[in-house]
Coordinates of C-alpha atoms in Angstrom, one line a residue:
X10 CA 69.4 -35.9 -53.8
X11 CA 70.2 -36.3 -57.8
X12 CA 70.3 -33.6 -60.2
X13 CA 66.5 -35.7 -61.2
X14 CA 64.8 -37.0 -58.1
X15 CA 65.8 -38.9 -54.9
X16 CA 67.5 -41.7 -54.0
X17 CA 66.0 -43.2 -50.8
X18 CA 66.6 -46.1 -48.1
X19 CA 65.1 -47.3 -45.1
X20 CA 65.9 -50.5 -42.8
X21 CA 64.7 -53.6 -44.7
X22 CA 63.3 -52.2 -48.0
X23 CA 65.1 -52.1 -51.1
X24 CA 66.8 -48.4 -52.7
X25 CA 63.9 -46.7 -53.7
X26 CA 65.0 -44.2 -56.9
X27 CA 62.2 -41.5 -57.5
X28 CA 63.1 -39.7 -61.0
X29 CA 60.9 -36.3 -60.8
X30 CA 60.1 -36.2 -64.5
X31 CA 58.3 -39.6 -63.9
X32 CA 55.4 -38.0 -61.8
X33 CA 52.1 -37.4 -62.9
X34 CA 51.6 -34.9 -65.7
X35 CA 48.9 -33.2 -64.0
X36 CA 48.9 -31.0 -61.2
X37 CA 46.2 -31.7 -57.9
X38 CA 45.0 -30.0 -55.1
X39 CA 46.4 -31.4 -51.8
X40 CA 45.7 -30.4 -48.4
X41 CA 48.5 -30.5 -46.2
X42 CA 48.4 -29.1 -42.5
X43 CA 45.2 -27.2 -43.7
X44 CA 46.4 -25.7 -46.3
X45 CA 46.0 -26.1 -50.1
X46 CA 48.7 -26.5 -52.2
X47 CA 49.4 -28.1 -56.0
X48 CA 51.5 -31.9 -56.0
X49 CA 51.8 -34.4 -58.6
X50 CA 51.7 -37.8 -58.0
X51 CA 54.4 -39.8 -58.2
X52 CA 54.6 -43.3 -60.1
X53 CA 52.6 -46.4 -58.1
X54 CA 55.9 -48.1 -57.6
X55 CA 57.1 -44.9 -54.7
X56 CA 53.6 -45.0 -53.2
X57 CA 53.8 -48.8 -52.7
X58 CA 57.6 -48.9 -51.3
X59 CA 56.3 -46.0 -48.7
X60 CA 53.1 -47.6 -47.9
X61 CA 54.9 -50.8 -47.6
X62 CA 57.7 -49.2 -45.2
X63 CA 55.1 -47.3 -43.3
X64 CA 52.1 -49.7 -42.8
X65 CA 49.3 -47.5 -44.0
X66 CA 48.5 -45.8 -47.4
X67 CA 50.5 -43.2 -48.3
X68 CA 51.0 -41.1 -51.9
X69 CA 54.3 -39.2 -52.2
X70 CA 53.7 -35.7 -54.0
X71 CA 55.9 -33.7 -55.9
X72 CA 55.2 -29.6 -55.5
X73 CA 57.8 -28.8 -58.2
X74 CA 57.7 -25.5 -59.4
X75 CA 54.0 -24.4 -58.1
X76 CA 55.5 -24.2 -54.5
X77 CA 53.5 -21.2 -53.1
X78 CA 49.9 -22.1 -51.2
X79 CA 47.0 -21.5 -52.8
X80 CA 44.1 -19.1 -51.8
X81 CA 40.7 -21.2 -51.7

């Protein structure tokens, strides 16, 4: 952890720095384990680096100050 984001590594993949204020301005619905919650997007460079790491899609959200689960 940093005072603004992550810094992350993983075997074989280059440090992956994730500055929070860098995420999508807007908020989204995600469900996660069936239930709704708000997460904003982070840049297309983290969502390559995990889907590159990983071997599927994946998106990384930030839940930032709407942490709470919404009632839908």
């Amino acid at each position: 952890l940093t005072p603004t984001g992550l810094v992350l590594t993983a075997p074989d993949m280059p440090i992956l720095n994730i500055d929070y204020q860098k995420c999508l301005a807007e908020y989204q619905h995600v469900t996660v384990w069936k239930d709704t919650i708000l997460g904003k997007r982070c840049e297309q460079n983290v969502d390559i680096w995990f889907s590159e790491y990983v071997g599927k899609p994946c998106h990384l959200l930030f839940f930032g100050v709407y942490r709470r689960l919404l009632d839908l």
